[in-house]
GROMACS .gro file of C-alpha atoms in nm:
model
  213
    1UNK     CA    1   0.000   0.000   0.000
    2UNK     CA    2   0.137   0.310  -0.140
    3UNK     CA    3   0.070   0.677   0.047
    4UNK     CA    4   0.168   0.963  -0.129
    5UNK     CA    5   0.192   1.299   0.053
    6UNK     CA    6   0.246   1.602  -0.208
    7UNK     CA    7   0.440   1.577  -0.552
    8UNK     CA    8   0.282   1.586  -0.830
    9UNK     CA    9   0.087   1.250  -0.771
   10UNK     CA   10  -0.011   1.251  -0.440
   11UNK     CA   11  -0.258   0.967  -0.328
   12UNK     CA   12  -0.330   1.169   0.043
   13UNK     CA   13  -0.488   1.494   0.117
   14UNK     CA   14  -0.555   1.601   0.475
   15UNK     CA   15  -0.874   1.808   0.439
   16UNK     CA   16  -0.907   1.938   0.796
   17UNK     CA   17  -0.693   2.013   1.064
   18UNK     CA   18  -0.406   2.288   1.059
   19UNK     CA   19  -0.204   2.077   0.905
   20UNK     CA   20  -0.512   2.030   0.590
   21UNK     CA   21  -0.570   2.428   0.641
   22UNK     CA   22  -0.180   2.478   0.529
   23UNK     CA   23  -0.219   2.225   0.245
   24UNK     CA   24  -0.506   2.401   0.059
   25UNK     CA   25  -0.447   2.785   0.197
   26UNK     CA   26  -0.770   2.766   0.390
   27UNK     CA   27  -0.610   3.030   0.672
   28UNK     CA   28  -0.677   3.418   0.661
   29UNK     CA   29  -0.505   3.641   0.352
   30UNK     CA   30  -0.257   3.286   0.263
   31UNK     CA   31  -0.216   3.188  -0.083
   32UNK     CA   32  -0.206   2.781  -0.159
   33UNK     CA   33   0.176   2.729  -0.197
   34UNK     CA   34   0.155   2.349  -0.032
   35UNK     CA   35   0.370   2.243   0.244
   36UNK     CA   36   0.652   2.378   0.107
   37UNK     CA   37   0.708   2.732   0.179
   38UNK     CA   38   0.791   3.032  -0.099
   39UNK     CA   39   1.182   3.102  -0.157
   40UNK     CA   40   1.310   3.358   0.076
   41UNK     CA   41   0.983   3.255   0.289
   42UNK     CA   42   0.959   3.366   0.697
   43UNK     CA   43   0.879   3.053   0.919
   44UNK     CA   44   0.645   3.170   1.205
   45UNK     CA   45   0.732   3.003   1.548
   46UNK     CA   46   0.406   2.797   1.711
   47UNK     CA   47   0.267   2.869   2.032
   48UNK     CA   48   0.563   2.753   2.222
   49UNK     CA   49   0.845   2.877   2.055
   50UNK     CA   50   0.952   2.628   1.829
   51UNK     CA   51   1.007   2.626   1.450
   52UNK     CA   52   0.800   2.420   1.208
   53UNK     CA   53   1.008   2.099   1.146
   54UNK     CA   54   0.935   1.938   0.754
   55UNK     CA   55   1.127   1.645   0.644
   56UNK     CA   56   1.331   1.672   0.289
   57UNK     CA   57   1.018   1.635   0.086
   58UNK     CA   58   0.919   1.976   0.249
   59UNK     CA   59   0.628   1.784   0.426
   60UNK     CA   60   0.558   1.879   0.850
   61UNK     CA   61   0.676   1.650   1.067
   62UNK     CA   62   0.331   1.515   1.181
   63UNK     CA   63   0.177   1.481   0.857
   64UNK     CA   64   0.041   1.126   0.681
   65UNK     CA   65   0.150   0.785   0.834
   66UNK     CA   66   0.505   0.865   0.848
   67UNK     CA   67   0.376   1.072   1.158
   68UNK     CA   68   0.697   1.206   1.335
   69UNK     CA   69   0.939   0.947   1.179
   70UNK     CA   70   1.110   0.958   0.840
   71UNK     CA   71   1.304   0.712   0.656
   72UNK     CA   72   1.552   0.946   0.521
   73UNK     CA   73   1.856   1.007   0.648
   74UNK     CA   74   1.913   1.264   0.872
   75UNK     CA   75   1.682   1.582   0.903
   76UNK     CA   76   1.751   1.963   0.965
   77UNK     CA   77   2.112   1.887   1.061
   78UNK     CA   78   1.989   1.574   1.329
   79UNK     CA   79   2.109   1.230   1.331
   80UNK     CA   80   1.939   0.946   1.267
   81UNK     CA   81   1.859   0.866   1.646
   82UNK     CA   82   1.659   1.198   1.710
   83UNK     CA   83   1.497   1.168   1.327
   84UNK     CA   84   1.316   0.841   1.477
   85UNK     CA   85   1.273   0.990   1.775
   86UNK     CA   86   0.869   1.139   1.840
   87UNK     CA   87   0.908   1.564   1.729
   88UNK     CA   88   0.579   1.615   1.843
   89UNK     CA   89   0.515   2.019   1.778
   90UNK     CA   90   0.248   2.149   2.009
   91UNK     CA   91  -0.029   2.396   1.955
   92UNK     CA   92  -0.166   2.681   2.147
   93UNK     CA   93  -0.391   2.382   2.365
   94UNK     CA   94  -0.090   2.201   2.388
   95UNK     CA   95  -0.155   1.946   2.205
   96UNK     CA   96  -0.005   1.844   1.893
   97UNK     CA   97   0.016   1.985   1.596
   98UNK     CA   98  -0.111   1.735   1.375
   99UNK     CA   99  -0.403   1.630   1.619
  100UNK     CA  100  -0.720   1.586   1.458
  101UNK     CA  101  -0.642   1.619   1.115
  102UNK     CA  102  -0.856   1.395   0.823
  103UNK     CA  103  -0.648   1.260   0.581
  104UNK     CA  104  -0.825   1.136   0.256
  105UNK     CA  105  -0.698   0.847   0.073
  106UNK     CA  106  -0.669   0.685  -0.281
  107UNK     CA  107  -0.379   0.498  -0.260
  108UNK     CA  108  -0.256   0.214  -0.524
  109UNK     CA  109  -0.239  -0.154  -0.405
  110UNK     CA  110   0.073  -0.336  -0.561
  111UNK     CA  111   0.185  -0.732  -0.525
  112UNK     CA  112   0.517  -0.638  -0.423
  113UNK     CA  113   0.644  -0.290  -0.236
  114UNK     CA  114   0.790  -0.154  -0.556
  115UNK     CA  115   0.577   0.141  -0.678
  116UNK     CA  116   0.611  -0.034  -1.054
  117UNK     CA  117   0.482  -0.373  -0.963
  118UNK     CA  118   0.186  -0.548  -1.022
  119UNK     CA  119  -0.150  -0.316  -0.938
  120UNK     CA  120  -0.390  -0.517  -0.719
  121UNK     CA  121  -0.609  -0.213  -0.665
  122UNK     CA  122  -0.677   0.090  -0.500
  123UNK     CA  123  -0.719   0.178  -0.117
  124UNK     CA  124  -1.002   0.425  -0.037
  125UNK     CA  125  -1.106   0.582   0.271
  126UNK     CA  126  -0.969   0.798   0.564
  127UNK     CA  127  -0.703   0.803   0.836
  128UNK     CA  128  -0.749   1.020   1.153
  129UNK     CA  129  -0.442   1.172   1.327
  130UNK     CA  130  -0.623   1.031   1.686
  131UNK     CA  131  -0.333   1.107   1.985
  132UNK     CA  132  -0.217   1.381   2.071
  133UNK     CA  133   0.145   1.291   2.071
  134UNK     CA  134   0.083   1.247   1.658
  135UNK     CA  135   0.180   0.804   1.748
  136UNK     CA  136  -0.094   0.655   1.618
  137UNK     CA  137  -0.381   0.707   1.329
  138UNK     CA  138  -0.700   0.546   1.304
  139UNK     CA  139  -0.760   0.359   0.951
  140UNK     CA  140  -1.114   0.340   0.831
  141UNK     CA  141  -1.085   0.214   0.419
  142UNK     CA  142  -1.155   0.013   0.145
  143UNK     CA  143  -0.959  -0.223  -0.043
  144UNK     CA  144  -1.091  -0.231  -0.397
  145UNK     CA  145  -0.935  -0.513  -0.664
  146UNK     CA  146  -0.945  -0.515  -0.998
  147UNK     CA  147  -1.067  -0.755  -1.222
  148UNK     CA  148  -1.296  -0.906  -0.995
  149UNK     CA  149  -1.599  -1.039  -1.131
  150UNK     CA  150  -1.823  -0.921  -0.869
  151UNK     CA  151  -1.694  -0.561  -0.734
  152UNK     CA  152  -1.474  -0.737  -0.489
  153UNK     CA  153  -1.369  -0.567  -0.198
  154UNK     CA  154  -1.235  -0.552   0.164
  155UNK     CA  155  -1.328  -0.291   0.474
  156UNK     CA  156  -1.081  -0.239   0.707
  157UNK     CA  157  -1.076  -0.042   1.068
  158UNK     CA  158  -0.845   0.015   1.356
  159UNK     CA  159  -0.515   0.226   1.478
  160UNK     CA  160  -0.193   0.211   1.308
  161UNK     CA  161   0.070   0.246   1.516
  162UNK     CA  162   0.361   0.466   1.375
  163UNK     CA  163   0.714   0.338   1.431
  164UNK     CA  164   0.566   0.026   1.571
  165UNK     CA  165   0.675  -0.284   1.430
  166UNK     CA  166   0.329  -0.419   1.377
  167UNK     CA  167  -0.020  -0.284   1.403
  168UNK     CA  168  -0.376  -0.484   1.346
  169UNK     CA  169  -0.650  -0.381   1.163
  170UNK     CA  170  -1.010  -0.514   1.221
  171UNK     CA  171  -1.200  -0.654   0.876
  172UNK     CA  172  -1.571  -0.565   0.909
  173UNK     CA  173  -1.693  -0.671   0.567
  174UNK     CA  174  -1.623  -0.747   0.214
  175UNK     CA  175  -1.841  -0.753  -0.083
  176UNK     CA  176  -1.813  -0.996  -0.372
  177UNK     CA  177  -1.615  -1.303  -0.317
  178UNK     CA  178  -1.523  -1.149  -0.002
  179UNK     CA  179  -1.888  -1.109   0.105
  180UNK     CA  180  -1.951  -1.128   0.525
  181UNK     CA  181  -1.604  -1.174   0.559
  182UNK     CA  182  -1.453  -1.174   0.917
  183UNK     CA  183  -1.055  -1.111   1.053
  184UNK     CA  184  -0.814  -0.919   1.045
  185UNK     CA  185  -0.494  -0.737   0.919
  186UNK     CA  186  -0.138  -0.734   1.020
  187UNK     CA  187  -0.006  -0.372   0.888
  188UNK     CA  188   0.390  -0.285   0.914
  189UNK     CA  189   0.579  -0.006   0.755
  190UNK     CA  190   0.829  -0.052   0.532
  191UNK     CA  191   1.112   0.185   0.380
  192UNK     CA  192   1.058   0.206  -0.024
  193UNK     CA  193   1.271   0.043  -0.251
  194UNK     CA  194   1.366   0.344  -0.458
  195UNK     CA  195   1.309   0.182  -0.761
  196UNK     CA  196   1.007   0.406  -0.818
  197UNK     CA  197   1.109   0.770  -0.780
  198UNK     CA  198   0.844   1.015  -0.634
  199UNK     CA  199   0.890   1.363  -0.548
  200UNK     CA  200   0.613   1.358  -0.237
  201UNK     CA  201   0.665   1.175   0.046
  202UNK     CA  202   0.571   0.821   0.053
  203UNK     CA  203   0.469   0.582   0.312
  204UNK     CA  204   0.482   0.208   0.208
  205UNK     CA  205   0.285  -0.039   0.419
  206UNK     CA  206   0.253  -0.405   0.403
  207UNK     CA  207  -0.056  -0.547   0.447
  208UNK     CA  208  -0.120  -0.930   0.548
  209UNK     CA  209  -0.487  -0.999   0.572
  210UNK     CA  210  -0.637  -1.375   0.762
  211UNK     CA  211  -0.997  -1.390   0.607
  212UNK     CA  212  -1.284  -1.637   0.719
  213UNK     CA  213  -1.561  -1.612   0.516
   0.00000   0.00000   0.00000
């Protein structure tokens, strides 16, 4: 499962939140540059002091299911230690930054975690930045396939666990051959390949799913 924050092919949008309000310009007299800000561009300190962090793709710390972590190399002059450490940036409730925030999703379904691989399907639903520490987001979506001869599809729900080495999704339903299905999903994050290059940032997850049905 493939999530792609900014680029020019993003599969994720957060649509509220601070975090969605920077995305799209929704905040007083701003203009819709994305997350990464115009050349020669002020950062404004948050509530207690402390600069926005991004990652190299230009994309907050905070944002998507990458969360606080990021695979790549160091970040803002840190080491790798403190990248994978939790950078949680806190608001004027004191709460984090990315707290709250809907994130839309259409993201593309492969066989194997290169981006260029066999396409299974598409993943669409939501994910819900839901503690306040910006650990964890809960997963409500779809699984579509293609070619299925009756509109086959899984629904999945639960918390994913960010820098955890495994997290578990609920299945409440299928339809098609998957009809009334019942189990569950083991979700880990992987690093991408870089056989694919994107210019957002991507989040690759591996999905193993025990049906009964």
């Amino acid at each position: 499962m493939h999530d792609i924050l900014g680029g020019s092919s993003p599969t994720a949008r957060p649509i509220t939140g601070l975090l969605g309000n920077i995305y799209s310009g929704q905040v007083p007299f701003a203009r819709p540059v994305g997350f990464v800000p115009p050349k020669g561009g002020v950062a404004i300190p948050n509530a207690n002091g402390a600069l926005p962090t991004v990652n190299i793709n230009g994309i907050p710390l905070g944002t998507g299911l990458a969360g606080t972590r990021y695979a790549g190399g160091q970040a803002n002059g840190q080491n790798q230690n403190n990248v994978n450490q939790i950078q949680t940036q806190l608001g004027p409730d004191g709460l984090g930054l990315g707290f709250g925030t809907i994130t839309v999703i259409d993201d593309i379904l492969t066989s194997t975690p290169d981006f260029g691989s066999q396409q299974l399907g598409k993943a669409q639903g939501v994910y819900v930045a839901s503690s306040a520490d910006g650990s964890t987001q809960m997963m409500s979506f779809t699984a579509m396939f293609e070619g299925g001869e009756f509109g086959d599809s899984i629904n999945f729900y639960g918390v994913y666990k960010i820098g955890s080495p495994m997290s578990y999704l609920s299945v409440t339903g299928g339809t098609g051959k998957f009809k009334h299905a019942i189990g569950s999903a083991n979700v880990r994050g992987l690093i991408p390949s870089g056989q694919h290059v994107t210019d957002g940032a991507e989040t690759l997850l591996r999905v193993t799913v025990h049906l009964k049905y």
